[in-house]
mmCIF file of C-alpha atoms in Angstrom:
data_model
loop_
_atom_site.group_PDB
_atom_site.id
_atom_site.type_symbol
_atom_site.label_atom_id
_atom_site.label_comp_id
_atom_site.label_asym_id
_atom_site.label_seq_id
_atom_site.Cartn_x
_atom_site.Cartn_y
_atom_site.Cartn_z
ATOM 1 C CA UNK A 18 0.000 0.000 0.000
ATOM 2 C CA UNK A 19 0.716 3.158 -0.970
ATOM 3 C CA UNK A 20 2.206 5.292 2.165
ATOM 4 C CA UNK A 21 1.763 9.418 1.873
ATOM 5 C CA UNK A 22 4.502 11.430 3.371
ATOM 6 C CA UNK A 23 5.828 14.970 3.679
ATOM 7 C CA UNK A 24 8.701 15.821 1.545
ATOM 8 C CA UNK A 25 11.492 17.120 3.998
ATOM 9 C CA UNK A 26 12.921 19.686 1.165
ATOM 10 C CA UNK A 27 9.805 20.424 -0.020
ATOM 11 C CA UNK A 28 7.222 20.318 2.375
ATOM 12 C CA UNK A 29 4.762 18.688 -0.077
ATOM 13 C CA UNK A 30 2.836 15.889 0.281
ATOM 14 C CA UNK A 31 3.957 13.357 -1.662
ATOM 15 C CA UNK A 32 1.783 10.554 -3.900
ATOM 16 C CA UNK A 33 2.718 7.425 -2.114
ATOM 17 C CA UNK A 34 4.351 6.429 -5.679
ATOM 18 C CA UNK A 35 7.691 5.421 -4.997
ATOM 19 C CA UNK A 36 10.651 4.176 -8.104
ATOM 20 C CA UNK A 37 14.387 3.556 -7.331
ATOM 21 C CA UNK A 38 14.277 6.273 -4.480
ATOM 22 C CA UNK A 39 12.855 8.743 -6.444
ATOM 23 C CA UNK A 40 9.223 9.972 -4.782
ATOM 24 C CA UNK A 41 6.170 11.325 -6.766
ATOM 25 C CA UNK A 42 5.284 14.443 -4.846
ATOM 26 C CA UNK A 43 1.414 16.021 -5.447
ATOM 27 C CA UNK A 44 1.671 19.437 -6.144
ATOM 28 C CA UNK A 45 -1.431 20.938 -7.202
ATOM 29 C CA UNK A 46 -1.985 22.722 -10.387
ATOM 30 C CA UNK A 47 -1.525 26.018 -10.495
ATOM 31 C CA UNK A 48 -4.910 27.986 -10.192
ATOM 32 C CA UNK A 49 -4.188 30.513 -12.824
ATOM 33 C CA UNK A 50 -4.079 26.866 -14.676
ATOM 34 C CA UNK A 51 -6.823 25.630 -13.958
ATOM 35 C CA UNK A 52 -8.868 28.579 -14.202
ATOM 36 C CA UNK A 53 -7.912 29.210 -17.815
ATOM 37 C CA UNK A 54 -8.608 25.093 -18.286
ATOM 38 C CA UNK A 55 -12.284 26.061 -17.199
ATOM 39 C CA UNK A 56 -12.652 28.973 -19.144
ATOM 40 C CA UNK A 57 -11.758 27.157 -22.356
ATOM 41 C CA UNK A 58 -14.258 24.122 -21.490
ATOM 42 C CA UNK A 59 -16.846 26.917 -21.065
ATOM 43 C CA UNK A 60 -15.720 28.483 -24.684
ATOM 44 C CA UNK A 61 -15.915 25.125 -26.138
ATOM 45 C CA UNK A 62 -19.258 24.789 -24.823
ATOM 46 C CA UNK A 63 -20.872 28.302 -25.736
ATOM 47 C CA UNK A 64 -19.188 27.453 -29.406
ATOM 48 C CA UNK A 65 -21.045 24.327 -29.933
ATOM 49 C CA UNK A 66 -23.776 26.240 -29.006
ATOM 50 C CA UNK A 67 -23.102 29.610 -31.523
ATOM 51 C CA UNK A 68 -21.153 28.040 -34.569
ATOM 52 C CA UNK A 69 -21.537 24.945 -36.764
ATOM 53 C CA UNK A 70 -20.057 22.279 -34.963
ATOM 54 C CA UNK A 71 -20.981 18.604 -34.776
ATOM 55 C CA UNK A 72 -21.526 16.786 -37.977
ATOM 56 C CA UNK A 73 -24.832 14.611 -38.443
ATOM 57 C CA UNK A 74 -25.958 11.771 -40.585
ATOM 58 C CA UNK A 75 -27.334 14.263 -43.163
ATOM 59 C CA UNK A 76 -25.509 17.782 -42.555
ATOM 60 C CA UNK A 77 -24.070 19.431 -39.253
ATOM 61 C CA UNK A 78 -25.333 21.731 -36.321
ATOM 62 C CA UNK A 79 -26.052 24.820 -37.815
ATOM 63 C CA UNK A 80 -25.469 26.769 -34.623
ATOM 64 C CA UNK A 81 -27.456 30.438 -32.979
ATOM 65 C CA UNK A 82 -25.478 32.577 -34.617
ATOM 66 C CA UNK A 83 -26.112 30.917 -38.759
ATOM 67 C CA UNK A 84 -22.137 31.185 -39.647
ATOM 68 C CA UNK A 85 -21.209 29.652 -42.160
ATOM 69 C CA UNK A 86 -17.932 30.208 -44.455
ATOM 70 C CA UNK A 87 -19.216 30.090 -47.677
ATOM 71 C CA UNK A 88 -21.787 32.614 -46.522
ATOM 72 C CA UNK A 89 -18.834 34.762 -45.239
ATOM 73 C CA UNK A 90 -17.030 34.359 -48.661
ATOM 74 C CA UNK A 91 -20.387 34.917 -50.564
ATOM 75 C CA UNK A 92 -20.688 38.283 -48.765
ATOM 76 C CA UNK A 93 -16.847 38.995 -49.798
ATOM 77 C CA UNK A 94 -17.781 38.540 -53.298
ATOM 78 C CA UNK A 95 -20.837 40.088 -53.343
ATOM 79 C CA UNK A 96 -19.273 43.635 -51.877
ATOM 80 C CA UNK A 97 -16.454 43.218 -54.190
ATOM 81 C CA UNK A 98 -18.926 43.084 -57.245
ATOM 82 C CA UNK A 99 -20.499 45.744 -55.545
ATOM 83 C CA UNK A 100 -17.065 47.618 -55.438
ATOM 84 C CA UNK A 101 -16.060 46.905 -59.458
ATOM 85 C CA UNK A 102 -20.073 47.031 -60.840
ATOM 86 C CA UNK A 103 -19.006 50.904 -61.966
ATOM 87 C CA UNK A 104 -16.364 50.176 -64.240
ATOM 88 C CA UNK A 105 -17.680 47.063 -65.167
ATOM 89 C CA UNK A 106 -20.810 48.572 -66.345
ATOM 90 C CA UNK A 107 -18.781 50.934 -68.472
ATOM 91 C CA UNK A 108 -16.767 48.046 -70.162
ATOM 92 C CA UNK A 109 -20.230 45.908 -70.753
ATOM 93 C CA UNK A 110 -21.553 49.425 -72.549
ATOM 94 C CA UNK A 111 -18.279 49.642 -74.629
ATOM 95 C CA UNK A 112 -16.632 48.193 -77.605
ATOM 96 C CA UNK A 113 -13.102 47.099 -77.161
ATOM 97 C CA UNK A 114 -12.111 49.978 -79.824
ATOM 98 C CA UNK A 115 -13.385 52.608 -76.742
ATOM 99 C CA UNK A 116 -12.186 51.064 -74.288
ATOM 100 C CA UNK A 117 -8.486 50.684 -75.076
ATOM 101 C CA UNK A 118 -8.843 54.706 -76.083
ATOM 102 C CA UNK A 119 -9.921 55.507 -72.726
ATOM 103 C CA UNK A 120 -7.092 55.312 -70.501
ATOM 104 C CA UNK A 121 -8.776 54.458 -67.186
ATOM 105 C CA UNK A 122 -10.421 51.683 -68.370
ATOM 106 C CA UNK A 123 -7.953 50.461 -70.341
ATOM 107 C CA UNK A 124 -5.589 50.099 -67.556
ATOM 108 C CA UNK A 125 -8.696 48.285 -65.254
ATOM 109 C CA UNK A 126 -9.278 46.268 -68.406
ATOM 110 C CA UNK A 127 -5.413 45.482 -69.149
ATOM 111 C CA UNK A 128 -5.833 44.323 -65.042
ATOM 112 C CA UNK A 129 -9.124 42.403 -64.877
ATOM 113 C CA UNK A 130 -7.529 40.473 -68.308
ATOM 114 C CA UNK A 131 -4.668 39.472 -67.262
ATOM 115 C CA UNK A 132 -6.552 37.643 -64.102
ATOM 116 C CA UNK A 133 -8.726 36.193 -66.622
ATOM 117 C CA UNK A 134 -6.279 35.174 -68.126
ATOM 118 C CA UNK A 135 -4.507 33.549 -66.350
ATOM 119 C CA UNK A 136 -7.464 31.681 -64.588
ATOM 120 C CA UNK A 137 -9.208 30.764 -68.194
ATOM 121 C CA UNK A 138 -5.619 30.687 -71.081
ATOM 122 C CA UNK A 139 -3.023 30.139 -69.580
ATOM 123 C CA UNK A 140 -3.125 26.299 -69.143
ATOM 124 C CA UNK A 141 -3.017 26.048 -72.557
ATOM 125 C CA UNK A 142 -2.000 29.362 -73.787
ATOM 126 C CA UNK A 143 0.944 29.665 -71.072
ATOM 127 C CA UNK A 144 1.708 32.777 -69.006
ATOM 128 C CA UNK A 145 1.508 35.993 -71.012
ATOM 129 C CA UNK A 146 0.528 33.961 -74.229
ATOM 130 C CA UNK A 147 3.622 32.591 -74.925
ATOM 131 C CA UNK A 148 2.141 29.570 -76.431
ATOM 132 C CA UNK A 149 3.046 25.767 -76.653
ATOM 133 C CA UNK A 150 4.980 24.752 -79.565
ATOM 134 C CA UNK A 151 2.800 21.407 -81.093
ATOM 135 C CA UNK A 152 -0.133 22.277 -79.665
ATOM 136 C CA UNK A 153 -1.416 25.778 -78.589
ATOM 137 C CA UNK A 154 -0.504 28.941 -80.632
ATOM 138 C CA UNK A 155 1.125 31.999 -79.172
ATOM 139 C CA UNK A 156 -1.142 35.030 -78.712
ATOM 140 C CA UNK A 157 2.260 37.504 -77.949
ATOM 141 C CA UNK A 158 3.603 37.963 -82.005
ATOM 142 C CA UNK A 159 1.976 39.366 -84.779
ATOM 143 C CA UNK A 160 1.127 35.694 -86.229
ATOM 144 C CA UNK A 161 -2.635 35.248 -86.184
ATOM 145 C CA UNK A 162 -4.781 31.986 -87.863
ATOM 146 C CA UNK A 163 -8.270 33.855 -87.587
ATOM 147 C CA UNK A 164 -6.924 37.545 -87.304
ATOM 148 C CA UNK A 165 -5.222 40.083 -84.610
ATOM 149 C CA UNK A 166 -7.572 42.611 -84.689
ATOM 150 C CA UNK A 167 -10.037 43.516 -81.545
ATOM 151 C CA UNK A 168 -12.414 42.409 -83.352
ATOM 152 C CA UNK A 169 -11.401 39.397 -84.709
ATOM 153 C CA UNK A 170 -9.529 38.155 -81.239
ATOM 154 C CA UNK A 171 -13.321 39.127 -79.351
ATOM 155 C CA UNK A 172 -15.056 36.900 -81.920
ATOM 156 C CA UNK A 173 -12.783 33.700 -81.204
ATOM 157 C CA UNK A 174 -13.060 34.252 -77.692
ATOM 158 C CA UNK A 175 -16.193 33.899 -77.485
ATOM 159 C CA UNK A 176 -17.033 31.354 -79.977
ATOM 160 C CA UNK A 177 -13.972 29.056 -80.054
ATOM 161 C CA UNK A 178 -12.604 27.380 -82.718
ATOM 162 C CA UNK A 179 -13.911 23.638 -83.855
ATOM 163 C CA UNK A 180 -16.183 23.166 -80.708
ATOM 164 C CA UNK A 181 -20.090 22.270 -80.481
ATOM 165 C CA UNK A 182 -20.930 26.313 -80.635
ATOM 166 C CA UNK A 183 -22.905 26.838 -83.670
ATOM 167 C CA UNK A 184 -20.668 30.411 -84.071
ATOM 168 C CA UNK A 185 -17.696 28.383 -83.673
ATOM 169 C CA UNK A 186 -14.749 29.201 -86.326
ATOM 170 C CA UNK A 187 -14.406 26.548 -88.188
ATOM 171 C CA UNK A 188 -11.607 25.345 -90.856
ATOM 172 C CA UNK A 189 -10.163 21.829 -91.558
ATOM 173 C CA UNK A 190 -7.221 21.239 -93.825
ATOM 174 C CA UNK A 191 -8.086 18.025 -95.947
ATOM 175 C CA UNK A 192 -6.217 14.747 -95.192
ATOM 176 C CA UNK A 193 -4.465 14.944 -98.525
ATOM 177 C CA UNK A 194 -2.855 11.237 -98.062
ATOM 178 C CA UNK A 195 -4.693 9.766 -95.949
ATOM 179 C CA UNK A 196 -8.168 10.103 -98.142
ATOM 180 C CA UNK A 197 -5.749 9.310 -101.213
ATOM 181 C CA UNK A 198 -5.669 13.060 -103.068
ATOM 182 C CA UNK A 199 -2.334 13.401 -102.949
ATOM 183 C CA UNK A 200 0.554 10.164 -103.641
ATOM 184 C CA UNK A 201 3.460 9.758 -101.468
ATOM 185 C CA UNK A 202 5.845 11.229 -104.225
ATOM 186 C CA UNK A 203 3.604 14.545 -104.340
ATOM 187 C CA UNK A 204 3.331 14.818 -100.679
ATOM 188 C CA UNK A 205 7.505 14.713 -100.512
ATOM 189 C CA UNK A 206 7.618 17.356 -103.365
ATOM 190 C CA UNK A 207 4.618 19.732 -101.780
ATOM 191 C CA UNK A 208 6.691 19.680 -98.528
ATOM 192 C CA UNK A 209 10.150 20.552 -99.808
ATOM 193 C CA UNK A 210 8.206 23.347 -101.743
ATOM 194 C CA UNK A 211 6.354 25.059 -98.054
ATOM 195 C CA UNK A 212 10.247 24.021 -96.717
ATOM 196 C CA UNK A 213 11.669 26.360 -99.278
ATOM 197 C CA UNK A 214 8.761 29.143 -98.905
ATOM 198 C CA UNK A 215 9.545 29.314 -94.961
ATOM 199 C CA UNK A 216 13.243 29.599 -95.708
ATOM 200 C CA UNK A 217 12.844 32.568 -98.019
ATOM 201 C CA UNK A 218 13.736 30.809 -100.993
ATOM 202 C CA UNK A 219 10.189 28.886 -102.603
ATOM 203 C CA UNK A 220 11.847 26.350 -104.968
ATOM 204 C CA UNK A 221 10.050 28.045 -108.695
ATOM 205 C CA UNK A 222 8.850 25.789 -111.306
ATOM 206 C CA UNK A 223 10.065 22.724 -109.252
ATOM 207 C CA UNK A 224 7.182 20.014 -109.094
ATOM 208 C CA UNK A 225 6.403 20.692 -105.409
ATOM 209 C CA UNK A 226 5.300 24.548 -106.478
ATOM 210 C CA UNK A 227 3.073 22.840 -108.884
ATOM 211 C CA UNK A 228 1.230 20.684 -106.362
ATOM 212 C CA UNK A 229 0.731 23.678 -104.087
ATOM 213 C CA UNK A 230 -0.775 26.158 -106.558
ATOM 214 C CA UNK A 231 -3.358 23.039 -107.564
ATOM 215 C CA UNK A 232 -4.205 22.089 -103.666
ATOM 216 C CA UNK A 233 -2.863 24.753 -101.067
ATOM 217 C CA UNK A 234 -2.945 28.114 -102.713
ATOM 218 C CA UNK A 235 -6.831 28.341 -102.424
ATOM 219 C CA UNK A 236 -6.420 28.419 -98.370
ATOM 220 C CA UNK A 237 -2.536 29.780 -97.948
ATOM 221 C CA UNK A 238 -2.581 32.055 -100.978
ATOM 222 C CA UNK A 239 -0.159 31.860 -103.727
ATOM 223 C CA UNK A 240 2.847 33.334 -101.593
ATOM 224 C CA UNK A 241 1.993 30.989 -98.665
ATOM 225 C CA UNK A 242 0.665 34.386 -96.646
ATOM 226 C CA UNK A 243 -2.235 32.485 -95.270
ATOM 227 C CA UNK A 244 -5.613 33.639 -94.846
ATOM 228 C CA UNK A 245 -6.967 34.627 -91.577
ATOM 229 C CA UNK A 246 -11.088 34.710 -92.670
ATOM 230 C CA UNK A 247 -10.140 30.751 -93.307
ATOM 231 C CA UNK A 248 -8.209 30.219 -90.295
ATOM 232 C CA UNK A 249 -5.077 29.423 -92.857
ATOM 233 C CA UNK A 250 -1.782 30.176 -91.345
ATOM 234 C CA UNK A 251 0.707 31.295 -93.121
ATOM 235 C CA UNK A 252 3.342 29.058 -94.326
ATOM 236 C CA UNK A 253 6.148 31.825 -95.850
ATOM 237 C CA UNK A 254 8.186 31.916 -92.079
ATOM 238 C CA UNK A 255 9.307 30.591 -89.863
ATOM 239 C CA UNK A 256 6.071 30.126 -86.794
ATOM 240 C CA UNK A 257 4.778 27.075 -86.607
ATOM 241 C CA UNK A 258 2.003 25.549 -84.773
ATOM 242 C CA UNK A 259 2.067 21.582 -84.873
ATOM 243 C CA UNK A 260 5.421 21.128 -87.225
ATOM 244 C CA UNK A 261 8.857 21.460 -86.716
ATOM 245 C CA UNK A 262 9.401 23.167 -89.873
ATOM 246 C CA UNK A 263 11.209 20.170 -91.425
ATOM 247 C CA UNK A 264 10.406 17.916 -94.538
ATOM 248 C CA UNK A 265 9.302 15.421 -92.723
ATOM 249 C CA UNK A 266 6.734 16.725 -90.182
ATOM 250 C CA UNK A 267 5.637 18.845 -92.627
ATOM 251 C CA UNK A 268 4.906 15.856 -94.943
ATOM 252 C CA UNK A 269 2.855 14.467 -91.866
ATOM 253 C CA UNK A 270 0.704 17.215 -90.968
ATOM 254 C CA UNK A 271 0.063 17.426 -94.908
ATOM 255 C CA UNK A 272 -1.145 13.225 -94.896
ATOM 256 C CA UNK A 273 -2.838 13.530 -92.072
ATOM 257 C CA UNK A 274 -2.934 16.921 -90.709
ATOM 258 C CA UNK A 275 -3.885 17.983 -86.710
ATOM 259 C CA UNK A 276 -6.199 20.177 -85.633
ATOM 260 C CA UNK A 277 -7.058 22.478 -82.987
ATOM 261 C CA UNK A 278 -9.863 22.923 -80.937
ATOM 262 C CA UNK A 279 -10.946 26.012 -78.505
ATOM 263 C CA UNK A 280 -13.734 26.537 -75.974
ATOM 264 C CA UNK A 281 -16.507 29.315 -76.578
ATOM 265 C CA UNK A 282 -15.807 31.325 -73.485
ATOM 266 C CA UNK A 283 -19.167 33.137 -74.454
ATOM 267 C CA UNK A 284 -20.693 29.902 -72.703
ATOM 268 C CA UNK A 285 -18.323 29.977 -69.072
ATOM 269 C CA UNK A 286 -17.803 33.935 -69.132
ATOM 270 C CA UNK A 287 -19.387 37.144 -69.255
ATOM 271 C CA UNK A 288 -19.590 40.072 -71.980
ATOM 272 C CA UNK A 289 -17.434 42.105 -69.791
ATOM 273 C CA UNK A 290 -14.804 39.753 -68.868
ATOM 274 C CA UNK A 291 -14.540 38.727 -72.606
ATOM 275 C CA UNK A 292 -13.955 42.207 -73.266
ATOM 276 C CA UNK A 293 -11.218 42.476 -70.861
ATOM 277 C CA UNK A 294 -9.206 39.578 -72.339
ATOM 278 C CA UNK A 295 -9.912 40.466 -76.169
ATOM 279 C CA UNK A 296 -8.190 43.699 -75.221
ATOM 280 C CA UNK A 297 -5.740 42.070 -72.749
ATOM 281 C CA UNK A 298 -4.640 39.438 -75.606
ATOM 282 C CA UNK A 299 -4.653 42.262 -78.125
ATOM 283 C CA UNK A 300 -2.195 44.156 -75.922
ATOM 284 C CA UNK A 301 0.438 41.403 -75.651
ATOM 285 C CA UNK A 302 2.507 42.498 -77.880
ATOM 286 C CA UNK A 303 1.129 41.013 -81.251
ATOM 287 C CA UNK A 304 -2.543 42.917 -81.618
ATOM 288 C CA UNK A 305 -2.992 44.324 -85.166
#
């Protein structure tokens, strides 16, 4: 049995608990301690009580008080809509020609883009536009398929390109090998021809020239220029979208060719906030 004694240095009691000479002694908590350990079981108690709290088979404790978090953030939003409805309103009532003459809302436009941006492009588009060689096109040079004008960058924004939207832009280059138009030997000669044109130097009169005036010149032009109402790139530099720029992968997209496909933000985003990115985009550097 346990025997309590008085420690001699101490003066405290001690437990009775006893190991290898060393004695237990029981010295109460201090009652600053165990006042603030009450006060904090009383907090938890009136919090239960005021906030939600204790989940339930179908929901949680709603609590006196109706808090919730996405109430509090739904009231954050709503005064910050509140805060931006002004110049909002006067982007929604202006065309994108206005609005990047009027300074002010240029520069909230230029602002409220770029977040758009980067929420909404950028995962394909990359940061600032800078594009993804082989599969998304770079929106910061002056190399457009449908167009770098306000205009024309507002109207693919909000229709898309090759999507379910019956606005969509829409342009498909014909699978010259693969439906059997073009033979193998015309497809080599057509692609040392747009090899030569993107070097500076088309190869005239050679047999590739020949097969490009009968099936590419409609859509590229003559010169290999391109046409932006068709969504044609041009084909006289050196940008490319899904080639390298080499015989070979040029040959490939010509047998076979890939093609694009955008969203119509008109569906997932507002007139204003299209606004904001058609003269965002046009602003990066390659806007005509």
């Amino acid at each position: 049995m346990a025997t309590v004694e008085k420690d001699s240095v101490s003066g405290q009691n001690t437990t009775g608990h006893e190991w290898d000479g060393i004695k237990e002694l029981n010295t109460p908590l201090p009652k600053w301690w165990v006042y603030v350990f009450w006060a904090t079981v009383v907090w938890a108690i009136g919090y239960w009580f005021m906030y939600p709290a204790w989940p339930l088979l179908n929901g949680y404790t709603q609590g006196s008080l109706g808090y919730s978090s996405r109430g509090e953030l739904a009231m954050e939003l709503d005064a910050q809509k509140k805060a931006r409805s002004t110049w909002l309103s006067k982007i929604e009532a202006s065309d994108t020609g206005a609005i990047e003459k009027d300074k002010d809302l240029l520069r909230y436009a230029m602002a409220g883009g770029k977040i758009a941006f980067n929420e909404n492009c950028a995962p394909c588009h990359g940061a600032g536009g800078v594009g993804v060689a082989g599969a998304y096109p770079t929106l910061a040079d002056d190399e457009w398929l449908w167009g770098g004008t306000l205009a024309d960058i507002e109207q693919t924004i909000k229709y898309g390109v090759r999507n379910a939207n019956k606005d969509t832009r829409v342009s498909e280059m014909p699978k010259f090998g693969v439906d059997g138009v073009l033979k193998a030997d015309q497809i080599a000669a057509v692609a040392d021809y747009v090899v030569s044109m993107a070097n500076k130097a088309p190869a005239k009169g050679s047999a590739g020239e020949t097969v490009f005036a009968e099936n590419c010149a409609v859509c590229h032009g003559e010169d290999g220029s391109g046409q932006a109402a068709l969504g044609a790139p041009a084909l006289n530099n050196q940008i490319w979208l899904f080639v390298k720029g080499n015989k070979e992968s040029v040959a490939a997209q010509v047998n076979n060719p890939k093609h694009g496909s955008m969203p119509a933000w008109a569906e997932r985003l507002d007139a204003s906030t299209i606004k904001m990115l058609a003269v965002y985009v046009h602003n990066l550097g390659g806007g005509k």
